[in-house]
Every structure is written in structure tokens, then in C-alpha cells.
Amino acid sequence: MINKVVKNADEAVKDIPSGAVLMLGGFGLCGIPENSISALLKTGVKNLTCISNNAGVDDFGIGLMLKTHQVKKMISSYVGENAEFERQLLSGELEVDLIPQGTLAERVRAGGAGIPAFYTPAGYGTEVAEGKETREFDGKMYLLESWLRADFSLVKAWKGDTAGNLIFKGTARNFNPMMAAAGKITIAEVEELVPAGELDPNEIHTPGIYVQRIFKGVDYEKRIEQRTVTS
Amino acid sequence: MALDKIGIAKRIAQEVQDGMYINLGIGIPTLVANYIPEELNVVLQSENGLLGIGRFPTEEEVDADLINAGKQTITMRDGSVLFDSSESFGMIRGGHVDLTILGAMEVSENGDIANWKIPGKMVKGMGGAMDLVASAKNIIVAMQHTSRSGDSKLLKECSLPITGINCVRKIVTNLAVLEVQEEGGFLLLERAPGVTVDEIKEATAGKLIVNGDVPEMKIN
């Protein structure tokens, strides 16, 4: 059986070069590849293009890689939680493509599924549509949007097996499954790593065919952005 | 007297019908959930991948892997289902969500909405707003009628970069309930308690349509 297990995050990311295009799973700080981000801070690669719904916060997630000036370009839908991001954007240090969240999700899905482009209504008539082909279907206008693919996808799952199959938990699934499929090399970090055969095939969300490397992550912080409770 | 945020949320809650699937935006729309009558069975969608948002968790229940689109910790109700972001926006784009309630900075008299960007000032991104307004069957906007400096937010044309065109159906503000007309213009449906038609006219820069007597909102 194919064994995709690597020792840890350092080994998993060691061949990611400067200038690489990365996808990073997560919504806010929920379901982000914490271990792989920490390892990239150590390798110090630069000029990265990061495709991720958000850009972390100032002192966690992708925000840490912004601080060390490792990111050249961000492709995201919402970046409101990060003052350093906003500073680098307004000063011109950082290139940013802001795209509608559903369009981002579908562009990534299309990348993994071999569909080069598709029509969507999101952004028609707004500045998002500038320079894009439009077309009418059944009386409504749509924009042509193209696929997104990555050199490396960094995803985080709850459970995984040695064959690379993944199961996510709660809303930590978000962009992770589509990104797993859209990376040339997909690196999955999991909280629990089990031998192939132990996960119920009925319950697997992401088939191992999309995952090239898997490791058991350590020391998950799982920071919460808005801790709201009832008494 | 003009409504406060809770008043706006309570009035919007009256628009909710049994069996609806609803997406609530951040801010006043989130408050609407607190005032939906208990006898109505509705399912709240969170675009980060959940149908069936429940109440906020107790300290013991807090789970970092379970948040809403505003990144707040939440719980799930019986019958909930989790999915990925592509599936989530598939159900939004595919028109499966019955009602979308969201905030706005400006709305124009032909139903355009601006709520994502102030050039040179606010650089946050549109999140899921553009996907939602482009596809939702029924959009209700919750907003203040005027800005802090007193400028109308109900305009002939939006001055800010728009989020979507021709999409808003109904608007509930601190002063009034209005319906955007097919041919353009804000039809005044209800006044906030004690607010006069003249006051609403004064606060509305776009075309306001007043047909006969305009009733007061009934808010509990």
C-alpha cells in the first residue's frame, strides 16, 4: 500500500521554494494548517503567493508570514481582521486580489476538477467584473471566472490515515477539501493519524488520491477569534 | 421615535416564515435570530459550511472547530449538517436559500447595494456578500436610514463601489420599512412608531413613493 506519511511539518515543507504558489485551508483561524505555517516561518522562503480565504490575524496564521515579509501576493475574500495586512496593502508592499468567497471556493474546486473556467453571477455589474467576459443565460448576466491551482496545498484535517484519506471536523472543513484537490503537491496535517483501514470508507471526506504527504500535527493552538458564550 | 438596532431586528423577524432556510449577515442581521418566534421552524445557514446554527455555547461547550461566518463560537441544532465552502456557495448560488438578511452602507432606488468597500479607507474584502446578493431570491437589508453625519443612505445611485445590482427587495431602517419597486423608487410601507412621513422624506435622497396613509410598524 502507498504510504504517504512524513515525519513532521519541517520534512513536509522542506522543498517548498521561494516564489511558490500556495493554497492554505481555513476560514478565519478555523481549520488552518498551523504546523505547516510554523515550518514555513523556519525555512524562510519568500515571494510566496498565498491563496486563502483570509490572511490570519496579526499574530497568528498567515499573519505571521506577513510579518516576516514572506508573502508577495494574497488571493483572498476577506481580510478584515489583520492590521499588518492592511498596512502592507496600503503601502504597496503586498499585492492583493480580493475575490468573492463563493467564486474563490469554486475557482479552487474547478482547479482540482479540471474545469478551466465557469460562469457565475457573483460580482456582475461591480468592479470585480472589470475586464472579464460576460454572457447572458436565460435572461441573467454572468461572469467568466477561471480555475485556480497551486504548486503546494497546505490543508488541515481532524483524522487521516497513512493512505492520505481525510476526515474534517465541524466548520474546520471549509476550503480544505477543494484545496487538497487543487494542489500539485498536497500536504495534509492531521490531529490523529491512523493506519489505512481504520477509517470507515463511508465517512471519508477527502480521498487520499489528492494527498501526497501526511503527518500528525502537534501542539494545536486552535485560537478563537470571537469567543461568544451563553451562561 | 426611531428604532434602535433591536427594534430593526424585531421588525425583520416578522418577515420570517415557517420552513425557511435563511442566511444572516454580520451585525444587525445576526440579532434577528433572537426574535424569530419559537413556533416557526427555520434553518439558519452559515456560509462557512453549516446548516442549522444553534445558540452560543456554554463555556464547557466552546469548540474552536465550530464557528459562524462572523467567526463567533456557536452550537448546532438537531438536524444540522456540515459541508465545505464550495457546497455552501453552491446552495447559495443555486437559489436554495429562501431569505438573505444583510447590512448595507448604501442602497439605490433600483435595488443596487454597496456594503463592502470605502475607497482609500476600508480594505477588508467582500467575503460572501457578492455571491449572496447575486443569487438570493429574497434580500432584506437592515440599515440605518442616514449616516452619522446625517447623509441619506437611500440614494438615487450608490456613491460607493457596489456589491450587486438590482437585487434588494425590502429595506428595514430605524425610520421605515420600504420596498424597492421594479420600475425604481422606494415604496414606503411602514413608519417607525412616532416617525412622520415628512421625516422619512427628509432622510431619503432617492425617490420615495408614498401611497395614501402609511401605517406604523407594530413592534413588541
CSV table of C-alpha atoms in Angstrom, one decimal:
chain,number,residue,atom,x,y,z
A,1,MET,CA,0.0,0.0,0.0
A,2,ILE,CA,1.2,3.5,-0.8
A,3,ASN,CA,2.5,5.2,2.4
A,4,LYS,CA,2.3,9.0,2.4
A,5,VAL,CA,3.5,9.6,5.9
A,6,VAL,CA,6.3,12.1,6.6
A,7,LYS,CA,7.8,12.7,10.0
A,8,ASN,CA,6.7,16.2,10.7
A,9,ALA,CA,5.9,19.7,9.2
A,10,ASP,CA,9.6,20.5,8.7
A,11,GLU,CA,10.1,17.5,6.5
A,12,ALA,CA,6.8,18.1,4.7
A,13,VAL,CA,7.5,21.7,3.6
A,14,LYS,CA,11.3,21.5,3.1
A,15,ASP,CA,11.2,21.6,-0.7
A,16,ILE,CA,8.7,24.4,-1.0
A,17,PRO,CA,10.8,27.1,-2.8
A,18,SER,CA,10.6,30.8,-2.8
A,19,GLY,CA,8.1,32.1,-5.4
A,20,ALA,CA,5.8,29.1,-5.0
A,21,VAL,CA,2.0,29.4,-5.3
A,22,LEU,CA,0.4,28.0,-2.1
A,23,MET,CA,-3.1,27.3,-1.1
A,24,LEU,CA,-3.8,27.3,2.6
A,25,GLY,CA,-7.1,25.9,4.0
A,26,GLY,CA,-9.1,27.5,6.8
A,27,PHE,CA,-11.9,30.1,7.4
A,28,GLY,CA,-10.6,32.7,9.8
A,29,LEU,CA,-8.4,30.8,12.2
A,30,CYS,CA,-10.7,27.7,12.0
A,31,GLY,CA,-9.1,24.7,10.2
A,32,ILE,CA,-5.8,26.4,9.3
A,33,PRO,CA,-2.6,24.4,8.8
A,34,GLU,CA,-0.9,25.7,11.9
A,35,ASN,CA,2.1,23.3,11.8
A,36,SER,CA,2.9,23.9,8.1
A,37,ILE,CA,2.8,27.6,8.6
A,38,SER,CA,5.2,27.4,11.6
A,39,ALA,CA,7.6,25.3,9.5
A,40,LEU,CA,7.5,27.8,6.6
A,41,LEU,CA,8.4,30.6,9.1
A,42,LYS,CA,11.6,28.5,9.8
A,43,THR,CA,12.5,27.8,6.2
A,44,GLY,CA,12.2,31.5,5.5
A,45,VAL,CA,11.1,31.1,1.8
A,46,LYS,CA,10.0,34.4,0.3
A,47,ASN,CA,7.9,35.8,-2.6
A,48,LEU,CA,5.1,33.4,-1.9
A,49,THR,CA,1.6,33.7,-3.4
A,50,CYS,CA,-0.9,32.6,-0.9
A,51,ILE,CA,-4.4,31.6,-1.9
A,52,SER,CA,-6.5,31.5,1.3
A,53,ASN,CA,-9.9,32.8,2.3
A,54,ASN,CA,-8.4,35.0,5.0
A,55,ALA,CA,-5.0,36.3,5.9
A,56,GLY,CA,-4.9,35.3,9.6
A,57,VAL,CA,-4.7,37.8,12.4
A,58,ASP,CA,-1.6,39.9,13.3
A,59,ASP,CA,0.0,37.3,15.5
A,60,PHE,CA,-1.4,34.0,14.2
A,61,GLY,CA,-2.0,32.1,11.0
A,62,ILE,CA,-0.8,33.7,7.7
A,63,GLY,CA,-0.4,36.9,9.7
A,64,LEU,CA,2.8,35.5,11.0
A,65,MET,CA,4.1,35.1,7.4
A,66,LEU,CA,3.1,38.6,6.6
A,67,LYS,CA,5.2,39.9,9.5
A,68,THR,CA,8.3,38.2,8.2
A,69,HIS,CA,7.6,39.6,4.7
A,70,GLN,CA,7.4,36.1,3.1
A,71,VAL,CA,4.2,36.8,1.2
A,72,LYS,CA,4.3,38.7,-2.1
A,73,LYS,CA,0.7,38.2,-3.0
A,74,MET,CA,-2.5,37.2,-1.3
A,75,ILE,CA,-5.6,35.9,-3.1
A,76,SER,CA,-8.5,36.1,-0.5
A,77,SER,CA,-12.1,37.1,0.0
A,78,TYR,CA,-11.9,38.8,3.4
A,79,VAL,CA,-9.0,40.2,5.3
A,80,GLY,CA,-10.6,42.5,7.8
A,81,GLU,CA,-9.0,41.0,10.9
A,82,ASN,CA,-5.4,42.0,10.2
A,83,ALA,CA,-3.9,45.4,10.7
A,84,GLU,CA,-0.5,44.4,9.3
A,85,PHE,CA,-2.1,43.2,6.1
A,86,GLU,CA,-3.9,46.5,5.7
A,87,ARG,CA,-0.7,48.4,6.3
A,88,GLN,CA,1.3,46.4,3.7
A,89,LEU,CA,-1.5,46.7,1.2
A,90,LEU,CA,-1.9,50.4,1.5
A,91,SER,CA,1.8,50.9,1.4
A,92,GLY,CA,2.1,48.8,-1.8
A,93,GLU,CA,4.4,46.1,-0.3
A,94,LEU,CA,1.8,43.4,-0.8
A,95,GLU,CA,-0.3,42.6,-3.9
A,96,VAL,CA,-3.8,41.5,-3.2
A,97,ASP,CA,-6.6,40.0,-5.2
A,98,LEU,CA,-9.9,40.2,-3.4
A,99,ILE,CA,-12.5,37.9,-4.9
A,100,PRO,CA,-16.0,36.9,-3.8
A,101,GLN,CA,-15.9,33.9,-1.4
A,102,GLY,CA,-18.1,31.6,-3.4
A,103,THR,CA,-16.1,32.5,-6.6
A,104,LEU,CA,-12.9,31.7,-4.7
A,105,ALA,CA,-14.3,28.3,-3.5
A,106,GLU,CA,-15.5,27.4,-7.0
A,107,ARG,CA,-12.3,28.5,-8.7
A,108,VAL,CA,-10.3,26.2,-6.4
A,109,ARG,CA,-12.8,23.4,-6.9
A,110,ALA,CA,-12.6,23.9,-10.7
A,111,GLY,CA,-8.8,23.7,-10.4
A,112,GLY,CA,-8.9,20.4,-8.7
A,113,ALA,CA,-11.6,19.1,-11.0
A,114,GLY,CA,-10.0,20.0,-14.3
A,115,ILE,CA,-12.5,22.7,-15.3
A,116,PRO,CA,-10.6,25.7,-16.7
A,117,ALA,CA,-13.4,28.3,-16.3
A,118,PHE,CA,-17.1,28.7,-15.4
A,119,TYR,CA,-19.8,31.4,-15.4
A,120,THR,CA,-21.0,32.8,-12.1
A,121,PRO,CA,-23.4,35.7,-11.3
A,122,ALA,CA,-21.3,36.9,-8.3
A,123,GLY,CA,-19.8,40.3,-9.0
A,124,TYR,CA,-21.7,41.1,-12.2
A,125,GLY,CA,-22.0,44.9,-12.5
A,126,THR,CA,-19.3,45.5,-9.9
A,127,GLU,CA,-15.6,46.3,-10.1
A,128,VAL,CA,-14.9,42.5,-9.8
A,129,ALA,CA,-16.3,42.2,-13.4
A,130,GLU,CA,-13.8,44.7,-14.9
A,131,GLY,CA,-12.0,43.1,-17.9
A,132,LYS,CA,-13.9,39.8,-17.6
A,133,GLU,CA,-16.0,38.2,-20.3
A,134,THR,CA,-19.8,38.3,-19.6
A,135,ARG,CA,-22.6,36.3,-21.0
A,136,GLU,CA,-26.4,36.1,-20.7
A,137,PHE,CA,-28.1,32.8,-19.8
A,138,ASP,CA,-31.9,32.7,-19.6
A,139,GLY,CA,-32.1,36.4,-19.1
A,140,LYS,CA,-29.5,36.8,-16.4
A,141,MET,CA,-25.9,38.1,-16.7
A,142,TYR,CA,-22.9,36.0,-15.6
A,143,LEU,CA,-19.1,36.5,-15.5
A,144,LEU,CA,-16.5,34.1,-16.7
A,145,GLU,CA,-14.1,33.1,-13.9
A,146,SER,CA,-11.0,30.8,-14.3
A,147,TRP,CA,-9.7,28.0,-12.2
A,148,LEU,CA,-7.0,28.3,-9.5
A,149,ARG,CA,-4.3,25.7,-9.0
A,150,ALA,CA,-1.3,25.6,-6.6
A,151,ASP,CA,2.2,24.3,-6.5
A,152,PHE,CA,1.6,23.2,-2.9
A,153,SER,CA,-1.7,23.0,-0.9
A,154,LEU,CA,-1.4,23.0,2.8
A,155,VAL,CA,-4.5,21.6,4.5
A,156,LYS,CA,-5.6,20.6,8.0
A,157,ALA,CA,-7.9,17.7,8.9
A,158,TRP,CA,-9.1,16.1,12.1
A,159,LYS,CA,-8.3,12.5,11.2
A,160,GLY,CA,-6.3,11.0,8.5
A,161,ASP,CA,-4.8,7.6,7.5
A,162,THR,CA,-1.5,6.5,6.1
A,163,ALA,CA,-3.1,6.4,2.6
A,164,GLY,CA,-3.9,10.1,2.8
A,165,ASN,CA,-7.6,9.9,3.3
A,166,LEU,CA,-9.0,12.7,5.4
A,167,ILE,CA,-11.9,13.5,7.7
A,168,PHE,CA,-12.7,17.0,8.9
A,169,LYS,CA,-14.5,18.2,12.0
A,170,GLY,CA,-17.2,20.9,12.3
A,171,THR,CA,-16.7,24.1,10.3
A,172,ALA,CA,-13.0,23.4,10.1
A,173,ARG,CA,-13.7,21.7,6.7
A,174,ASN,CA,-14.4,24.9,4.8
A,175,PHE,CA,-11.8,25.3,1.9
A,176,ASN,CA,-9.6,22.3,2.9
A,177,PRO,CA,-11.2,19.6,0.6
A,178,MET,CA,-11.1,21.7,-2.6
A,179,MET,CA,-7.6,22.9,-1.9
A,180,ALA,CA,-6.4,19.4,-1.3
A,181,ALA,CA,-7.6,18.5,-4.8
A,182,ALA,CA,-6.1,21.7,-6.5
A,183,GLY,CA,-2.5,21.3,-5.3
A,184,LYS,CA,0.2,19.6,-7.4
A,185,ILE,CA,1.6,18.5,-4.0
A,186,THR,CA,-0.8,18.5,-1.2
A,187,ILE,CA,0.5,18.4,2.4
A,188,ALA,CA,-2.1,17.3,5.0
A,189,GLU,CA,-1.6,17.8,8.7
A,190,VAL,CA,-4.0,15.9,11.0
A,191,GLU,CA,-4.7,15.7,14.7
A,192,GLU,CA,-5.0,11.9,14.6
A,193,LEU,CA,-3.1,9.7,12.2
A,194,VAL,CA,-4.2,6.1,11.9
A,195,PRO,CA,-3.1,3.1,9.7
A,196,ALA,CA,-5.0,2.7,6.4
A,197,GLY,CA,-8.1,0.6,7.0
A,198,GLU,CA,-9.0,2.1,10.4
A,199,LEU,CA,-11.2,5.0,8.9
A,200,ASP,CA,-14.6,3.9,7.8
A,201,PRO,CA,-14.6,4.5,4.0
A,202,ASN,CA,-18.2,5.7,4.3
A,203,GLU,CA,-17.1,8.6,6.4
A,204,ILE,CA,-14.1,9.9,4.5
A,205,HIS,CA,-14.5,13.4,3.1
A,206,THR,CA,-11.3,13.8,1.0
A,207,PRO,CA,-10.0,10.7,-0.8
A,208,GLY,CA,-6.2,10.1,-0.4
A,209,ILE,CA,-5.6,10.4,-4.2
A,210,TYR,CA,-5.4,14.1,-3.6
A,211,VAL,CA,-2.9,14.0,-0.8
A,212,GLN,CA,0.8,13.4,-1.4
A,213,ARG,CA,2.2,13.9,2.1
A,214,ILE,CA,0.5,13.5,5.5
A,215,PHE,CA,1.8,14.0,9.1
A,216,LYS,CA,0.5,14.1,12.6
A,217,GLY,CA,0.5,17.7,13.7
A,218,VAL,CA,1.5,18.8,17.2
A,219,ASP,CA,0.6,21.5,19.8
A,220,TYR,CA,-2.6,22.8,18.1
A,221,GLU,CA,-3.5,26.1,19.5
A,222,LYS,CA,-6.8,26.5,17.6
A,223,ARG,CA,-7.1,30.1,18.5
A,224,ILE,CA,-10.7,31.5,18.7
A,225,GLU,CA,-11.3,34.9,17.1
A,226,GLN,CA,-14.7,35.7,18.7
A,227,ARG,CA,-15.4,33.7,21.8
A,228,THR,CA,-19.1,34.1,22.3
A,229,VAL,CA,-20.8,32.2,25.1
A,230,THR,CA,-24.2,31.9,26.9
A,231,SER,CA,-24.4,31.4,30.6
B,1,MET,CA,-39.3,57.5,17.8
B,2,ALA,CA,-36.7,56.0,15.6
B,3,LEU,CA,-35.9,52.3,16.2
B,4,ASP,CA,-32.7,51.1,17.8
B,5,LYS,CA,-30.9,48.1,16.4
B,6,ILE,CA,-33.0,45.6,18.4
B,7,GLY,CA,-36.1,47.3,17.0
B,8,ILE,CA,-34.9,46.8,13.5
B,9,ALA,CA,-34.1,43.2,14.2
B,10,LYS,CA,-37.5,42.6,15.7
B,11,ARG,CA,-39.3,44.1,12.7
B,12,ILE,CA,-37.2,42.0,10.3
B,13,ALA,CA,-38.0,38.9,12.3
B,14,GLN,CA,-41.7,39.4,11.3
B,15,GLU,CA,-40.7,38.7,7.7
B,16,VAL,CA,-39.6,35.2,8.6
B,17,GLN,CA,-41.9,32.4,7.6
B,18,ASP,CA,-42.2,28.8,8.7
B,19,GLY,CA,-39.9,26.4,6.8
B,20,MET,CA,-37.4,29.0,5.6
B,21,TYR,CA,-33.7,28.5,5.1
B,22,ILE,CA,-32.1,31.8,6.0
B,23,ASN,CA,-28.6,33.3,5.7
B,24,LEU,CA,-27.9,36.1,8.2
B,25,GLY,CA,-25.1,38.6,7.7
B,26,ILE,CA,-22.9,40.2,10.4
B,27,GLY,CA,-24.3,42.9,12.6
B,28,ILE,CA,-28.0,43.7,13.0
B,29,PRO,CA,-28.9,40.6,10.8
B,30,THR,CA,-27.3,38.3,13.4
B,31,LEU,CA,-29.6,39.8,16.0
B,32,VAL,CA,-32.7,38.8,14.0
B,33,ALA,CA,-32.2,35.2,15.1
B,34,ASN,CA,-33.1,36.2,18.7
B,35,TYR,CA,-36.6,37.4,17.7
B,36,ILE,CA,-37.8,34.7,15.4
B,37,PRO,CA,-41.0,33.2,17.0
B,38,GLU,CA,-40.2,29.8,18.6
B,39,GLU,CA,-43.2,28.2,16.8
B,40,LEU,CA,-41.6,28.8,13.4
B,41,ASN,CA,-39.2,26.1,12.2
B,42,VAL,CA,-36.4,27.8,10.3
B,43,VAL,CA,-32.9,26.7,9.5
B,44,LEU,CA,-30.0,29.2,9.6
B,45,GLN,CA,-27.2,28.8,7.1
B,46,SER,CA,-23.6,29.8,7.8
B,47,GLU,CA,-21.6,30.2,4.6
B,48,ASN,CA,-18.5,28.7,6.1
B,49,GLY,CA,-20.3,25.4,6.0
B,50,LEU,CA,-23.2,24.8,8.3
B,51,LEU,CA,-27.0,24.5,8.1
B,52,GLY,CA,-28.6,24.6,11.5
B,53,ILE,CA,-26.8,27.3,13.6
B,54,GLY,CA,-27.8,27.0,17.2
B,55,ARG,CA,-27.4,29.3,20.2
B,56,PHE,CA,-24.0,30.4,21.5
B,57,PRO,CA,-22.2,27.6,23.5
B,58,THR,CA,-21.7,27.5,27.3
B,59,GLU,CA,-18.1,27.7,28.5
B,60,GLU,CA,-17.9,23.9,28.6
B,61,GLU,CA,-19.3,23.6,25.0
B,62,VAL,CA,-17.0,26.0,23.3
B,63,ASP,CA,-15.4,24.3,20.3
B,64,ALA,CA,-12.8,26.1,18.2
B,65,ASP,CA,-13.8,24.0,15.2
B,66,LEU,CA,-17.4,25.2,15.3
B,67,ILE,CA,-17.8,28.9,14.3
B,68,ASN,CA,-20.2,31.0,12.2
B,69,ALA,CA,-19.3,33.3,9.3
B,70,GLY,CA,-18.7,36.1,11.8
B,71,LYS,CA,-16.0,33.8,13.4
B,72,GLN,CA,-18.1,33.5,16.6
B,73,THR,CA,-18.3,30.2,18.5
B,74,ILE,CA,-21.7,28.6,18.1
B,75,THR,CA,-23.5,25.3,18.6
B,76,MET,CA,-25.5,23.1,16.2
B,77,ARG,CA,-29.2,22.3,16.4
B,78,ASP,CA,-30.7,18.9,15.9
B,79,GLY,CA,-30.8,18.1,12.2
B,80,SER,CA,-27.7,20.2,11.4
B,81,VAL,CA,-25.4,19.3,8.6
B,82,LEU,CA,-21.8,20.4,7.8
B,83,PHE,CA,-20.2,20.8,4.4
B,84,ASP,CA,-17.4,22.6,2.6
B,85,SER,CA,-17.3,26.1,1.2
B,86,SER,CA,-17.9,25.1,-2.4
B,87,GLU,CA,-21.0,23.1,-1.5
B,88,SER,CA,-22.1,26.1,0.7
B,89,PHE,CA,-21.9,28.6,-2.1
B,90,GLY,CA,-23.5,26.0,-4.4
B,91,MET,CA,-26.6,26.1,-2.3
B,92,ILE,CA,-26.5,29.9,-2.2
B,93,ARG,CA,-25.9,30.3,-6.0
B,94,GLY,CA,-28.3,27.6,-6.8
B,95,GLY,CA,-31.1,29.6,-5.2
B,96,HIS,CA,-31.8,27.1,-2.4
B,97,VAL,CA,-31.6,29.7,0.4
B,98,ASP,CA,-35.0,31.4,0.8
B,99,LEU,CA,-34.1,34.6,2.6
B,100,THR,CA,-30.9,36.6,2.9
B,101,ILE,CA,-30.7,39.4,5.5
B,102,LEU,CA,-27.7,41.7,5.4
B,103,GLY,CA,-26.4,45.1,6.3
B,104,ALA,CA,-25.6,47.9,3.8
B,105,MET,CA,-23.8,51.2,3.6
B,106,GLU,CA,-25.9,52.4,0.7
B,107,VAL,CA,-28.9,51.2,-1.3
B,108,SER,CA,-30.1,52.8,-4.5
B,109,GLU,CA,-33.7,53.2,-5.7
B,110,ASN,CA,-33.2,50.4,-8.3
B,111,GLY,CA,-32.0,47.9,-5.7
B,112,ASP,CA,-28.3,48.2,-6.0
B,113,ILE,CA,-26.4,47.6,-2.8
B,114,ALA,CA,-23.0,48.9,-1.6
B,115,ASN,CA,-21.6,47.3,1.6
B,116,TRP,CA,-18.0,46.1,1.0
B,117,LYS,CA,-15.6,48.9,0.4
B,118,ILE,CA,-14.8,52.5,1.1
B,119,PRO,CA,-12.1,53.5,-1.3
B,120,GLY,CA,-8.8,54.5,0.3
B,121,LYS,CA,-10.2,53.8,3.8
B,122,MET,CA,-11.6,50.3,4.3
B,123,VAL,CA,-9.8,47.3,2.7
B,124,LYS,CA,-11.5,44.3,4.0
B,125,GLY,CA,-12.9,42.4,1.1
B,126,MET,CA,-16.4,41.3,0.1
B,127,GLY,CA,-16.4,37.9,1.8
B,128,GLY,CA,-19.5,36.1,0.6
B,129,ALA,CA,-21.6,39.2,0.1
B,130,MET,CA,-21.3,39.4,-3.7
B,131,ASP,CA,-22.3,35.7,-4.1
B,132,LEU,CA,-25.2,36.1,-1.8
B,133,VAL,CA,-26.7,39.3,-3.4
B,134,ALA,CA,-26.1,38.0,-6.9
B,135,SER,CA,-28.2,34.8,-6.3
B,136,ALA,CA,-30.6,35.3,-3.4
B,137,LYS,CA,-34.3,35.1,-4.2
B,138,ASN,CA,-35.3,37.4,-1.4
B,139,ILE,CA,-32.9,40.0,0.1
B,140,ILE,CA,-33.8,42.2,3.1
B,141,VAL,CA,-31.4,44.9,4.1
B,142,ALA,CA,-31.1,46.1,7.7
B,143,MET,CA,-29.5,49.5,8.0
B,144,GLN,CA,-29.6,53.0,9.5
B,145,HIS,CA,-31.6,55.4,7.3
B,146,THR,CA,-28.8,58.0,7.5
B,147,SER,CA,-25.1,58.1,8.2
B,148,ARG,CA,-23.7,59.5,11.5
B,149,SER,CA,-23.2,62.9,9.7
B,150,GLY,CA,-26.9,62.8,8.7
B,151,ASP,CA,-26.5,61.9,5.0
B,152,SER,CA,-29.1,59.7,3.5
B,153,LYS,CA,-28.1,56.1,2.7
B,154,LEU,CA,-31.1,55.5,0.5
B,155,LEU,CA,-30.0,57.1,-2.8
B,156,LYS,CA,-30.8,57.6,-6.4
B,157,GLU,CA,-27.4,55.9,-7.2
B,158,CYS,CA,-24.9,54.4,-4.9
B,159,SER,CA,-21.7,56.5,-4.5
B,160,LEU,CA,-19.6,53.7,-3.0
B,161,PRO,CA,-18.4,50.7,-5.0
B,162,ILE,CA,-21.4,48.4,-5.4
B,163,THR,CA,-21.7,44.8,-4.2
B,164,GLY,CA,-24.5,43.8,-6.5
B,165,ILE,CA,-27.0,45.4,-8.9
B,166,ASN,CA,-30.8,45.3,-8.9
B,167,CYS,CA,-31.1,42.8,-6.0
B,168,VAL,CA,-32.5,44.4,-2.8
B,169,ARG,CA,-36.3,43.8,-2.3
B,170,LYS,CA,-37.0,45.2,1.1
B,171,ILE,CA,-35.2,47.6,3.5
B,172,VAL,CA,-35.9,48.0,7.2
B,173,THR,CA,-34.3,51.1,8.7
B,174,ASN,CA,-34.5,52.9,12.0
B,175,LEU,CA,-37.2,55.0,10.4
B,176,ALA,CA,-39.2,52.9,8.0
B,177,VAL,CA,-39.9,49.7,6.1
B,178,LEU,CA,-39.5,50.3,2.3
B,179,GLU,CA,-39.9,48.1,-0.8
B,180,VAL,CA,-37.8,48.7,-3.9
B,181,GLN,CA,-40.1,48.9,-6.9
B,182,GLU,CA,-39.4,47.2,-10.3
B,183,GLU,CA,-39.5,50.5,-12.1
B,184,GLY,CA,-37.3,52.2,-9.4
B,185,GLY,CA,-38.1,54.0,-6.2
B,186,PHE,CA,-38.6,53.2,-2.6
B,187,LEU,CA,-42.3,52.5,-1.7
B,188,LEU,CA,-42.9,53.5,1.9
B,189,LEU,CA,-44.7,50.6,3.6
B,190,GLU,CA,-44.5,51.4,7.3
B,191,ARG,CA,-43.2,54.1,9.6
B,192,ALA,CA,-41.3,53.6,12.8
B,193,PRO,CA,-43.5,54.4,15.8
B,194,GLY,CA,-43.9,58.2,16.1
B,195,VAL,CA,-41.9,59.0,12.9
B,196,THR,CA,-43.7,61.1,10.4
B,197,VAL,CA,-43.8,60.7,6.6
B,198,ASP,CA,-42.1,64.1,6.3
B,199,GLU,CA,-39.2,63.0,8.5
B,200,ILE,CA,-38.7,59.9,6.3
B,201,LYS,CA,-38.9,62.1,3.1
B,202,GLU,CA,-36.3,64.4,4.6
B,203,ALA,CA,-34.0,61.4,5.3
B,204,THR,CA,-34.4,59.8,1.8
B,205,ALA,CA,-32.3,61.1,-1.0
B,206,GLY,CA,-33.7,58.6,-3.6
B,207,LYS,CA,-37.2,58.6,-5.0
B,208,LEU,CA,-39.7,58.0,-2.1
B,209,ILE,CA,-43.1,56.8,-3.1
B,210,VAL,CA,-46.0,57.4,-0.6
B,211,ASN,CA,-49.4,55.9,-1.4
B,212,GLY,CA,-52.1,57.1,1.0
B,213,ASP,CA,-51.9,56.6,4.7
B,214,VAL,CA,-48.7,54.8,5.8
B,215,PRO,CA,-49.2,52.6,8.9
B,216,GLU,CA,-46.9,52.5,11.9
B,217,MET,CA,-44.8,49.4,12.5
B,218,LYS,CA,-46.0,47.1,15.2
B,219,ILE,CA,-43.1,46.1,17.4
B,220,ASN,CA,-43.4,44.1,20.6
